[in-house]
Coordinates of C-alpha atoms in Angstrom, one line a residue:
Chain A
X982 CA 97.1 27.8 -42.1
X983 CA 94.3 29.1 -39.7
X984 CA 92.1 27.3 -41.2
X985 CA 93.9 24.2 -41.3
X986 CA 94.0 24.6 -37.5
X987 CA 90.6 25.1 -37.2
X988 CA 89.6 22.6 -39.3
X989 CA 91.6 19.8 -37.6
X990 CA 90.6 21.2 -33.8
X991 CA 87.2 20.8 -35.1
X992 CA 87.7 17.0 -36.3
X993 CA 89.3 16.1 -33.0
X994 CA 85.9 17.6 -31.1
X995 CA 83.8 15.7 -33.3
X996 CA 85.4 12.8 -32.4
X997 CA 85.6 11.5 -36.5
X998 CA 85.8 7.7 -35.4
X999 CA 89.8 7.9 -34.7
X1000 CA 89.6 4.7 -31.9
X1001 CA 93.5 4.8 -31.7
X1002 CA 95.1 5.1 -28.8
X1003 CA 92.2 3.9 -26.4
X1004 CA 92.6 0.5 -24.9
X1005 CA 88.4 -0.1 -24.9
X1006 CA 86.2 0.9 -27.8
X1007 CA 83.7 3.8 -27.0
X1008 CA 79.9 2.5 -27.3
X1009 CA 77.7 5.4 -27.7
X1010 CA 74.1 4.7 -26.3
X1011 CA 70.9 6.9 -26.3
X1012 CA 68.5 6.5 -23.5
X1013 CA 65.3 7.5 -22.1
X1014 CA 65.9 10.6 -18.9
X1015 CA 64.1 7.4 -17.0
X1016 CA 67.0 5.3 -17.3
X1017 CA 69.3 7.0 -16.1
X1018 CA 70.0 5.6 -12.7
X1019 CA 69.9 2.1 -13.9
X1020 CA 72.1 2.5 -17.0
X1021 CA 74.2 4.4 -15.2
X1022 CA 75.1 1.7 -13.0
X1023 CA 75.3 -0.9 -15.7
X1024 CA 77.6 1.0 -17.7
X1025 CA 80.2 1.3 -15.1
X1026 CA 80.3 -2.9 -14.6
X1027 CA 79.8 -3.8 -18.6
X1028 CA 83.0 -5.0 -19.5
X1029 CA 83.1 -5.2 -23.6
X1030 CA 83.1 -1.4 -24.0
X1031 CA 83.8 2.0 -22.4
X1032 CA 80.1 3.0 -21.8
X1033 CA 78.9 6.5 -23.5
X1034 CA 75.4 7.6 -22.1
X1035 CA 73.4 10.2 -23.6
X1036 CA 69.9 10.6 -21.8
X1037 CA 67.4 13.0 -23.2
X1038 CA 63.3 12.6 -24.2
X1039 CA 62.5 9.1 -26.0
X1040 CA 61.4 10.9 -29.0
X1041 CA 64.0 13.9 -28.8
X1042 CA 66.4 10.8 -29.0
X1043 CA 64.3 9.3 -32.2
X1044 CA 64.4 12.8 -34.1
X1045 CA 68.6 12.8 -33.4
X1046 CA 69.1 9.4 -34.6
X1047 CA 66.4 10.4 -37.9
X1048 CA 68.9 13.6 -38.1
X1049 CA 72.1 11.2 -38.4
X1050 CA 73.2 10.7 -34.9
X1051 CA 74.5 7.8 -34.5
X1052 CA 74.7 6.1 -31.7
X1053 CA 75.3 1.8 -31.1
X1054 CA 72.2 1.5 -29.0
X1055 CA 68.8 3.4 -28.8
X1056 CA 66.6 2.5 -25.8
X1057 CA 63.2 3.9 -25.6
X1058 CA 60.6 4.5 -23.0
X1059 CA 58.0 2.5 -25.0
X1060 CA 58.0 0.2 -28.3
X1061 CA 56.5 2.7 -30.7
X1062 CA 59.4 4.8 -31.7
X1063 CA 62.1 1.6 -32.0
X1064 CA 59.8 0.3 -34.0
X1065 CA 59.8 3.1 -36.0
X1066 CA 63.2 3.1 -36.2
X1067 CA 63.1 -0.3 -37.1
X1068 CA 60.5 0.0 -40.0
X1069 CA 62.4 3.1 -41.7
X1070 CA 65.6 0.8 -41.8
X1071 CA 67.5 3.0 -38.8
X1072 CA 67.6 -0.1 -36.2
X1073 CA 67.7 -3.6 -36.0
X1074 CA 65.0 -5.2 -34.5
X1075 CA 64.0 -3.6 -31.2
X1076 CA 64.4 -5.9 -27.6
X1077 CA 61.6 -5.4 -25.3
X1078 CA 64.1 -5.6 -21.8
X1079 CA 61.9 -3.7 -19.1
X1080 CA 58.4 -2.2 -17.8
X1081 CA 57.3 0.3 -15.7
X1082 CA 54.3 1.6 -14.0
X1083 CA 53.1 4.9 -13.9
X1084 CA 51.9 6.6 -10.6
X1085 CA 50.5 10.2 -9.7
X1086 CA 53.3 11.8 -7.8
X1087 CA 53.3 14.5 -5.0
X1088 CA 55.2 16.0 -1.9
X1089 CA 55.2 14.0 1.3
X1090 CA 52.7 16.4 3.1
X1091 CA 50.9 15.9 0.3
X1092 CA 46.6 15.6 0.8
X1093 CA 46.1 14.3 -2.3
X1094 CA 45.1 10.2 -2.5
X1095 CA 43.6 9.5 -5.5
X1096 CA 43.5 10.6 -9.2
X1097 CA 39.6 11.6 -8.6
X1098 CA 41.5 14.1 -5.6
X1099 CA 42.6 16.0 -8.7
X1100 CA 39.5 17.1 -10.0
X1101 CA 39.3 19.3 -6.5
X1102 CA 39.1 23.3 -7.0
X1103 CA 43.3 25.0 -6.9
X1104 CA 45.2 21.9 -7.4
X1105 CA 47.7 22.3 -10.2
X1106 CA 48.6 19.4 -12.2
X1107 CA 51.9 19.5 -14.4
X1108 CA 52.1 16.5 -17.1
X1109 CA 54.1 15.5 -20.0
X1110 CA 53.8 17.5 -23.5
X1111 CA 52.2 14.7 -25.8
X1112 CA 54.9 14.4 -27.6
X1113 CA 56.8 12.4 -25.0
X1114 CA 55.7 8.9 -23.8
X1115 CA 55.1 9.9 -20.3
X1116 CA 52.9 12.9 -21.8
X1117 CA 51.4 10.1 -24.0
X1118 CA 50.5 7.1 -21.0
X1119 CA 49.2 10.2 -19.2
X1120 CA 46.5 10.5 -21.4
X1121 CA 45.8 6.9 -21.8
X1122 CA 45.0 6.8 -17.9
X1123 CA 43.3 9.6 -18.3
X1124 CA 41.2 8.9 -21.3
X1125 CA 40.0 5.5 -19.4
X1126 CA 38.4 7.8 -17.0
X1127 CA 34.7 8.9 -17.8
X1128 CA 34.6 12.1 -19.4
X1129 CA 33.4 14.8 -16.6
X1130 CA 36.3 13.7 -14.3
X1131 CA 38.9 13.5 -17.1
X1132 CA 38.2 17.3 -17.9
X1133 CA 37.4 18.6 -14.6
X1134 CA 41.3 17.4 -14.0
X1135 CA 42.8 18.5 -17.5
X1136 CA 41.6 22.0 -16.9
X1137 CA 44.2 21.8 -13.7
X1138 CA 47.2 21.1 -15.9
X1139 CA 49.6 24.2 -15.6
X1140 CA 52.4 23.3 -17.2
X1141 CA 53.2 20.3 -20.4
X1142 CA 56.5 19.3 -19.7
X1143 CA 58.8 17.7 -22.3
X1144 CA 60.3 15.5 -20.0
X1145 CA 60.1 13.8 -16.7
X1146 CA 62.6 16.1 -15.0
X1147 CA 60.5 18.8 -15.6
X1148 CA 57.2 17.7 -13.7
X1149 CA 59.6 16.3 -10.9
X1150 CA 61.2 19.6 -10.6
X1151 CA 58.2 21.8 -10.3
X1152 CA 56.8 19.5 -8.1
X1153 CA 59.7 19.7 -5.6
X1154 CA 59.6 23.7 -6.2
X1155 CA 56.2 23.8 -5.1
X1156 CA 54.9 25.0 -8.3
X1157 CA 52.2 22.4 -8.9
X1158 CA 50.2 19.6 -6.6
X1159 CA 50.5 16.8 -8.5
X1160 CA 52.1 15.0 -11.4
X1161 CA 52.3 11.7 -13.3
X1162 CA 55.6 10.2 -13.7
X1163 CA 57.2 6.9 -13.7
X1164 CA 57.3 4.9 -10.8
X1165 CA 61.2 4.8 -11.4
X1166 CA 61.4 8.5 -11.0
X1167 CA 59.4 8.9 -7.6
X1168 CA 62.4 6.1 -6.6
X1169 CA 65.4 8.5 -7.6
X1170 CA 63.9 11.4 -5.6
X1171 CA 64.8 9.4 -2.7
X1172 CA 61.7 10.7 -0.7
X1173 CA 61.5 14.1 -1.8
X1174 CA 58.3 13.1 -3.6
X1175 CA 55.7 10.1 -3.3
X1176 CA 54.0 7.6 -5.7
X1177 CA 50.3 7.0 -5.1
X1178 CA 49.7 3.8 -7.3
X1179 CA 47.1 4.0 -10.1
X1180 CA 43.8 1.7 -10.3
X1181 CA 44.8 -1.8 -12.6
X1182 CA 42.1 -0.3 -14.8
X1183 CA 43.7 2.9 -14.9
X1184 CA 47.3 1.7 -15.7
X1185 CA 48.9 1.5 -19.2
X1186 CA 51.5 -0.9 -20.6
X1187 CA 54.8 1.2 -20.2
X1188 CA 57.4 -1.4 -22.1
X1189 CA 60.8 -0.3 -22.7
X1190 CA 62.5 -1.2 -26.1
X1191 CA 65.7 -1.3 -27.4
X1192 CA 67.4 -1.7 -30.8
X1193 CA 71.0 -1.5 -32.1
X1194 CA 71.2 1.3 -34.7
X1195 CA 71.9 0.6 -38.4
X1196 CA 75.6 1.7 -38.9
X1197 CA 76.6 1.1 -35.7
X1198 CA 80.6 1.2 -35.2
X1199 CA 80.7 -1.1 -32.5
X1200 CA 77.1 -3.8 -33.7
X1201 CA 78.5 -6.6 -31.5
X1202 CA 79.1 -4.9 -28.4
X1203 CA 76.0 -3.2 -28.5
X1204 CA 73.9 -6.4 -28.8
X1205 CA 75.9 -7.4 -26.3
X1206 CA 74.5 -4.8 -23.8
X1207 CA 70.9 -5.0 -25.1
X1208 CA 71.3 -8.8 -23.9
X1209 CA 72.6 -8.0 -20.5
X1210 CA 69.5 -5.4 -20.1
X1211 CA 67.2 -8.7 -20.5
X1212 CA 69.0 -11.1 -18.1
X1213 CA 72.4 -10.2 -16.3
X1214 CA 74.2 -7.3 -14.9
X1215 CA 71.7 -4.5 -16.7
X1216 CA 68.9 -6.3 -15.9
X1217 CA 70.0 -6.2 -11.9
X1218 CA 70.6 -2.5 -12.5
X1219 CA 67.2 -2.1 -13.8
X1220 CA 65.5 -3.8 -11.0
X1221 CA 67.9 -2.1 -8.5
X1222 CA 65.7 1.6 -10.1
X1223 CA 62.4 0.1 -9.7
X1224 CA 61.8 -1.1 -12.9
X1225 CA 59.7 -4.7 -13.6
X1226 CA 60.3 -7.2 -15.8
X1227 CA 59.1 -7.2 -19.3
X1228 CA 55.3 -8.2 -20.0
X1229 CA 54.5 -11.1 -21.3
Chain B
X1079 CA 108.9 47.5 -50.7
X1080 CA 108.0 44.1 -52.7
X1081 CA 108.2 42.3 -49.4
X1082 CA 105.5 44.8 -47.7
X1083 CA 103.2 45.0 -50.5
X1084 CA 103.1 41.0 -50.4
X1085 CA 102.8 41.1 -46.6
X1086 CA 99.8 43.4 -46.9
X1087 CA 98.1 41.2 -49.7
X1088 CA 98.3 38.6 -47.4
X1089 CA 97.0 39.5 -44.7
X1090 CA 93.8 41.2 -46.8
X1091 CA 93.5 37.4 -47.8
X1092 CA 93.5 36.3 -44.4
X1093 CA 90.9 39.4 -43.7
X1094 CA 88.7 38.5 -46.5
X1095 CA 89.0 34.3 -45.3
X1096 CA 88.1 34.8 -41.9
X1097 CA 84.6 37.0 -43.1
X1098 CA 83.8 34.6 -45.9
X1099 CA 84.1 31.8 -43.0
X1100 CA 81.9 33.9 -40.7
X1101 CA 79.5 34.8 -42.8
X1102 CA 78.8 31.0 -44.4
X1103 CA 79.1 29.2 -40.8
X1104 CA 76.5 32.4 -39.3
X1105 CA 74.2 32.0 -42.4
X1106 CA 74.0 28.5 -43.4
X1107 CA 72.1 27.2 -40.5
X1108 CA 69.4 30.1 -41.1
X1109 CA 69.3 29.5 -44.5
X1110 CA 68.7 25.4 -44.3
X1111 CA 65.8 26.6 -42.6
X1112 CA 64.2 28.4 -45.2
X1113 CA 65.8 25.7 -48.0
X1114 CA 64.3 23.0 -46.1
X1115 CA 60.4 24.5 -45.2
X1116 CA 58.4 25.1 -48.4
X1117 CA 56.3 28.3 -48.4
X1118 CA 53.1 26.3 -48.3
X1119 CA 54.5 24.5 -44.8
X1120 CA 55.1 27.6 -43.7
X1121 CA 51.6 28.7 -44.3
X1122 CA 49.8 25.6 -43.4
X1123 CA 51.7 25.5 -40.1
X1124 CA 50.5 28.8 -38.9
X1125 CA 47.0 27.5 -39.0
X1126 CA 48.4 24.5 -36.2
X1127 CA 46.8 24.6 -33.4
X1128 CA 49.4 26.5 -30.6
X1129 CA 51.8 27.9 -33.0
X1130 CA 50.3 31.1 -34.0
X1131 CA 49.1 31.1 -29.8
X1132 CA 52.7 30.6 -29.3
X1133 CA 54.3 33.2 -31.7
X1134 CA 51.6 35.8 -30.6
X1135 CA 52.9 35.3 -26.5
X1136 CA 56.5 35.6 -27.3
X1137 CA 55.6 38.9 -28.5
X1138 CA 53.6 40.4 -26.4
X1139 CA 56.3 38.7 -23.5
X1140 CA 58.6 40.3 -24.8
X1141 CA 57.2 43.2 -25.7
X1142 CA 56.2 43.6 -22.2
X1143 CA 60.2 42.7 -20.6
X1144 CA 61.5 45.2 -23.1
X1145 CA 59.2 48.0 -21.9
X1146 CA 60.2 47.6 -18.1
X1147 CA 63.7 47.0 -19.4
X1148 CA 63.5 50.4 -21.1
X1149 CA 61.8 52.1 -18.3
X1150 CA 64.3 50.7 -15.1
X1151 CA 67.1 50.0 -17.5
X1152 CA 67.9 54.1 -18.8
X1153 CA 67.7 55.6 -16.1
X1154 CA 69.7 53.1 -14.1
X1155 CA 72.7 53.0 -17.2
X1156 CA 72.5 56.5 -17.2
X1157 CA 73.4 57.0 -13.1
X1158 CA 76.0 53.9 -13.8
X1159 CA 77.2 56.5 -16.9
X1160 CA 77.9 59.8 -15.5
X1161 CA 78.9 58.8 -11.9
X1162 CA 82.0 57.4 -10.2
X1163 CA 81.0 56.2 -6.8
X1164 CA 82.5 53.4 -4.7
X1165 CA 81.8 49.8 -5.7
X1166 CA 80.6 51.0 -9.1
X1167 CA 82.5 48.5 -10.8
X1168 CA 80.9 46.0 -8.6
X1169 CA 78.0 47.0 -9.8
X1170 CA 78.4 47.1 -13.3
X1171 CA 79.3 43.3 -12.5
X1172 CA 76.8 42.0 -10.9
X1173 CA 74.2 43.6 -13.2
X1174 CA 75.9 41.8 -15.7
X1175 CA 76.8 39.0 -14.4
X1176 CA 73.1 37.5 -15.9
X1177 CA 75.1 37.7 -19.7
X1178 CA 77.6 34.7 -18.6
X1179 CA 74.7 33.0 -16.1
X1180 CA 73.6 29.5 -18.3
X1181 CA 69.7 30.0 -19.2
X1182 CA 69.1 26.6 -16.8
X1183 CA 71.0 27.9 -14.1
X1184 CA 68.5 31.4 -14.2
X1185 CA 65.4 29.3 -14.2
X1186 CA 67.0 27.5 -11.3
X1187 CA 68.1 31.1 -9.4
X1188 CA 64.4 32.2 -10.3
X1189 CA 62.8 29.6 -8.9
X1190 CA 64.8 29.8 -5.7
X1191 CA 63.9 33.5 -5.5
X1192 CA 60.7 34.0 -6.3
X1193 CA 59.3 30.5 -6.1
X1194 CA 56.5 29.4 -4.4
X1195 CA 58.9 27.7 -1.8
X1196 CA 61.6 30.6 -2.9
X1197 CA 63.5 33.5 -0.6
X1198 CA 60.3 36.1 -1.2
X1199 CA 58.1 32.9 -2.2
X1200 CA 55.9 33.7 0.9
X1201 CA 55.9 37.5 0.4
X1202 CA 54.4 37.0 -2.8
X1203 CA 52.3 34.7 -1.8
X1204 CA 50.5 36.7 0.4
X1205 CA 50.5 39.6 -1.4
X1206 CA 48.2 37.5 -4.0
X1207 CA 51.3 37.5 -6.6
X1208 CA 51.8 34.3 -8.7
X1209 CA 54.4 34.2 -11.0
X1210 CA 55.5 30.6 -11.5
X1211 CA 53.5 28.7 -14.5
X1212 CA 51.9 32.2 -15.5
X1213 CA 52.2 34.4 -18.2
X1214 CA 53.6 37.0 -15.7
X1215 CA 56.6 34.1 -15.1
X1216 CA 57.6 34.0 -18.5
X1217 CA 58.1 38.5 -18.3
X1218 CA 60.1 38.0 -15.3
X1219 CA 62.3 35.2 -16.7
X1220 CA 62.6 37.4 -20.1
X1221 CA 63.6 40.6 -18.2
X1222 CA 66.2 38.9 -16.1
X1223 CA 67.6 37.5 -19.4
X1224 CA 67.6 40.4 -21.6
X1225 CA 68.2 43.3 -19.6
X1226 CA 71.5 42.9 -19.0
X1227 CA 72.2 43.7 -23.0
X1228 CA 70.1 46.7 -23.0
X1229 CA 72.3 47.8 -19.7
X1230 CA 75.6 47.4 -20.7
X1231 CA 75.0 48.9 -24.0
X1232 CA 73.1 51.8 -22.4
X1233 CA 75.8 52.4 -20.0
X1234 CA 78.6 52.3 -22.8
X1235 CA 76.2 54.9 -25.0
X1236 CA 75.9 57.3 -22.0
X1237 CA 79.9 57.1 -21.8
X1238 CA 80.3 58.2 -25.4
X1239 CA 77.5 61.6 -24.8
X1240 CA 80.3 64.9 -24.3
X1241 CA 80.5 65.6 -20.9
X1242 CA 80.4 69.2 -21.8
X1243 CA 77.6 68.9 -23.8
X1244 CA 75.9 67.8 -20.6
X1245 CA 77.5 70.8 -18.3
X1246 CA 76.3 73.1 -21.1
X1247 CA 72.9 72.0 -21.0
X1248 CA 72.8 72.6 -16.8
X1249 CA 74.5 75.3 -17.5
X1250 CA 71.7 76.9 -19.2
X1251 CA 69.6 76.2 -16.8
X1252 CA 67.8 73.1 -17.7
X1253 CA 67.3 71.0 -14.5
X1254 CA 69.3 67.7 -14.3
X1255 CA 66.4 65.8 -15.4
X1256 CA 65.1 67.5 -18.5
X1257 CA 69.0 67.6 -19.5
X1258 CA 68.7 63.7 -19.0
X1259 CA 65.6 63.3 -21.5
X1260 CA 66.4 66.4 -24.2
X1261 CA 70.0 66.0 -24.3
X1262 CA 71.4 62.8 -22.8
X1263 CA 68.9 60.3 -24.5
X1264 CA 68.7 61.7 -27.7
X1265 CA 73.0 61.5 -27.8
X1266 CA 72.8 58.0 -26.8
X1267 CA 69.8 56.9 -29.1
X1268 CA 71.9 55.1 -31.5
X1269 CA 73.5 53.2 -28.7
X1270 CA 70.6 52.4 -27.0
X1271 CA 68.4 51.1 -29.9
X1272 CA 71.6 48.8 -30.5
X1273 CA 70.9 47.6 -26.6
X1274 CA 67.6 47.2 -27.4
X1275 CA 67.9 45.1 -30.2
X1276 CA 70.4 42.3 -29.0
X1277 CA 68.0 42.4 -25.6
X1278 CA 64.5 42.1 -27.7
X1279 CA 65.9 39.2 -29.9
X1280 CA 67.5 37.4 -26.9
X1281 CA 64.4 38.3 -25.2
X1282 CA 62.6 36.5 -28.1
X1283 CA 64.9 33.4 -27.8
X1284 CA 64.7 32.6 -24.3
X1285 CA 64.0 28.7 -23.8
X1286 CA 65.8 27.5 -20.6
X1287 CA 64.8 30.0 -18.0
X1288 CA 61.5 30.4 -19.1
X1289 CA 60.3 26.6 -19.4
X1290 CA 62.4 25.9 -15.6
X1291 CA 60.5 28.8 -14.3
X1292 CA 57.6 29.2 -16.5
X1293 CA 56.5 25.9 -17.4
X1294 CA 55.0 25.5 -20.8
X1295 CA 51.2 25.8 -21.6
X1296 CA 50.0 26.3 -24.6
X1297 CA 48.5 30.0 -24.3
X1298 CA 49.5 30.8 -21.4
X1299 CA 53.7 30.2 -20.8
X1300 CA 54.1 28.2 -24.2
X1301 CA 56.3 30.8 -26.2
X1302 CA 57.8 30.0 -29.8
X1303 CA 60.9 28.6 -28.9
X1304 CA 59.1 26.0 -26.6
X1305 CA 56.7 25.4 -29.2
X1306 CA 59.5 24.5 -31.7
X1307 CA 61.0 22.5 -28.8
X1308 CA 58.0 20.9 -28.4
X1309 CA 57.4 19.5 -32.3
X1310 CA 61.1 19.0 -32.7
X1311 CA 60.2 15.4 -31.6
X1312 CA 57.4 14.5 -33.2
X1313 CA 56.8 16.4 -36.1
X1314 CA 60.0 18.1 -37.6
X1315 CA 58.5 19.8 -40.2
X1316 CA 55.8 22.1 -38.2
X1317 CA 59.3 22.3 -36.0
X1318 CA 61.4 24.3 -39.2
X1319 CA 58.1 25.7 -40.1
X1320 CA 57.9 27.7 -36.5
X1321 CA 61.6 28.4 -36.7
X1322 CA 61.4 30.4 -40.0
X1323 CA 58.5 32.4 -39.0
X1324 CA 60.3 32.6 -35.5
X1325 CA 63.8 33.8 -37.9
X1326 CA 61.1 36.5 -39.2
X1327 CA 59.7 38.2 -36.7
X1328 CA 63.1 38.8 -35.2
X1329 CA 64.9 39.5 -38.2
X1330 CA 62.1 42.3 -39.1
X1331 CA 62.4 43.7 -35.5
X1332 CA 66.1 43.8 -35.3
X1333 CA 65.5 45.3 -39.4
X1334 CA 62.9 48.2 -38.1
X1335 CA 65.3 48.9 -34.6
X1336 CA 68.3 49.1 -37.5
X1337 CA 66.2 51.9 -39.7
X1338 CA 65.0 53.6 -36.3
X1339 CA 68.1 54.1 -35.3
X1340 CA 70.2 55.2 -38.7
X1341 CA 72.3 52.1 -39.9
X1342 CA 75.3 54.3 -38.6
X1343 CA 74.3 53.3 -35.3
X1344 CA 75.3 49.7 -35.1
X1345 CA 78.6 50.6 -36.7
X1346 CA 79.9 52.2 -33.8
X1347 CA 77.3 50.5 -31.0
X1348 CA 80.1 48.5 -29.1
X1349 CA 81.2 52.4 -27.8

């Protein structure tokens, strides 16, 4: 009997896709810590579904979904891993809906101006682990510097970070100079740090991807919101947090 | 009679149940990690660049946290022990109030203490201390993780030590302190090596404070767990590969602490 009761408390956490008795249906999406603000908004307004946001790392995301986690909706902070998704049969075909730009981030007070500030003696850079995206577009800008400069300022990286929160955090705390983050994310501080912009030459093609998921429970309402993050209510949103339209 | 007899059988079922349950939800997940990495991934991932860096940090880290956990933490359980003073329950709160504290919310607590912009920030500052993003960072975010295990259990040990076979020892002479080390401590060992084991493998499993208040740098703050954190993304494999290792380093520690100790120990090491 005990284990009865365990067994069916356990089934009602897990949620075993029992819709009955809710008036909307739940649509569970996955999305990149830098969407937060914007999907956040456009979840409240979207109208087909009772919105279920999960934010983690792009690729922490990926590795659920691979591990059976299903969600409706997987949006990425870049094309690679919905693609990937995509090619292993886990996701439709992935919606390019936003871009962003990266910028070097630091406190207000901050003397810093430039990337080529970084390579000065005691300033202490935290980045993202390259596992992430932003760890990843991090060392695309820094890989189109020339090779002196690039390695005078990776020997000030203190700290890989395996998400944006992360280098925002210990760059309010103090703990490093500098960081490079998402344009979006120097927004949602709401001052506490700033953006210096990045040479054109320096700055990577950050496009955001999105893709239903293979299995989904609710396929049609999940298009639906991919749609709405190209042109309509999530698209507003996304503007709202800084984000630019798509390339191309 | 026949009514008792079947009541006992049945609850020796339920007894029985419940362990088998335990012991396949406790196990399983260890096990899929060792079903799931091959011994040659195993191998090949210790020559990865950072993981052997990694595994090697968390143990001297910890290694380090558990030796000023032993030093502070005996003598402090012992006075928490053996005397009744006012607020002393207070105390024994708030020391291990850490236990029930979510690994985030110490990282966040330890930045706001000893953080560059933190409470004694400044003090430390100027004293030429850096904690934050050093190796240093990632002892202080162990201690304050672990300690409160080796604590508790050492204050519960001291309980259990006869008073009189404390009075005897003062009796006979031996000063207060020398009855502490020959008498006290060697009473409590059993106890105390339990402490020490549940506060060396939590010590060995920190993540949250340590990253928060830490960072992670491959070397230098990047210990295992935030090395498996870090490949659980990209590379899954190398991920289980860490984790076993990870499974075996503690599981031979908490193994030699077991034998150190006589197996009798753990039996009775809640006090």
């Amino acid at each position: 009997m005990a284990v009865a009761t365990i067994a069916a408390a356990i089934t009602t956490l897990a949620g075993c896709g029992d819709s009955s008795g809710t008036e909307k249906d739940q649509l569970l999406v996955s999305g990149a810590s830098s969407l937060t603000d914007a999907f956040t908004a456009y979840g409240k307004d979207f109208g087909a579904a009772d919105v279920k946001l999960s934010f983690a790392g792009s690729d922490e995301l990926a590795a659920q979904i691979r591990a059976g986690a299903g969600p409706d909706v997987y949006a990425a902070a870049n094309t690679d891993l919905p693609d990937q998704l995509n090619a292993d049969g886990l996701a439709g075909k992935p919606v390019v809906f936003a871009s962003n730009r990266l910028v070097l981030a630091v406190p207000p007070s901050s003397e810093i101006r430039s990337v080529a500030d970084l390579a000065r003696p005691g300033t202490k850079l935290a980045i993202g682990s390259p596992s992430v995206p932003i760890g990843s577009y991090t060392r695309t800008v820094l890989s189109r510097l020339d090779a002196p400069e690039r390695d005078a300022i990776l020997s000030k990286v203190r700290s890989e970070e395996p998400d944006v929160a992360g280098i925002i955090g210990k760059l309010t705390q103090g703990a490093v100079d500098a960081g490079f983050v998402y344009a979006t994310d120097v927004e949602a501080t709401g001052g506490r740090v700033k953006a210096i912009r990045l040479p054109a030459r320096l700055q990577p093609s950050v496009a955001y991807g999105a893709a239903v998921i293979t299995g989904a429970s609710h396929p049609e309402e999940a298009a639906q919101f991919i749609d709405g993050l190209v042109s309509g209510q999530g698209a507003v949103a996304l503007r709202k947090a800084g984000f630019e339209a798509p390339p191309g | 009679m026949p009514a008792a007899i079947g009541g006992s059988r049945w609850f020796r079922a339920i007894l029985v149940v419940s362990l088998a349950l335990a012991l396949v939800f406790l196990t399983l997940p260890v096990l899929a990690i060792f079903v799931e990495a091959s011994p040659r991934q195993l191998i090949s991932s210790l020559g990865e660049p950072g993981a052997t860096e990694a595994l090697w940090l968390s143990l001297k880290t910890s290694m380090i946290a558990i030796a000023i956990i032993i030093v502070v933490g005996t003598p402090a359980a012992y006075l928490l022990a053996t005397r009744r003073f006012r607020g002393r329950s207070a105390v024994l709160t708030m020391v291990e109030l850490p236990l029930v504290v979510p690994p985030a919310v110490a990282g966040i607590g330890l930045l706001a203490a000893l953080g560059p912009t933190g409470l004694l920030g400044p003090a430390l500052g100027d004293a030429g201390v850096e904690l934050v993003l050093q190796t240093a960072g990632v002892v202080v975010a162990l201690t304050f993780v672990s300690a409160p295990f080796y604590l508790r259990q050492g204050v519960a040990a001291f309980e259990t030590v006869e008073r009189s076979l404390l009075d005897a020892s003062r009796t006979l002479g031996v000063g207060e302190a020398l009855t502490f080390v020959r008498v006290a401590i060697p009473s409590a060992r059993e106890g105390l090596l339990a402490g020490l084991a549940l506060a060396w493998g939590r010590a060995l499993g920190e993540f949250g404070a340590t990253l928060m208040f830490a960072g992670s740098y491959r070397g230098v703050t990047q210990t295992a767990p935030l090395a498996i954190y870090e490949r659980f993304g990209t590379n899954f494999t190398s991920a289980l590969a860490l984790s076993a290792l990870l499974i075996g380093a503690s599981g031979a520690l908490l193994l030699s602490v077991k034998l150190l100790g006589g197996a009798r120990g753990f039996g009775n090491a809640g006090g």
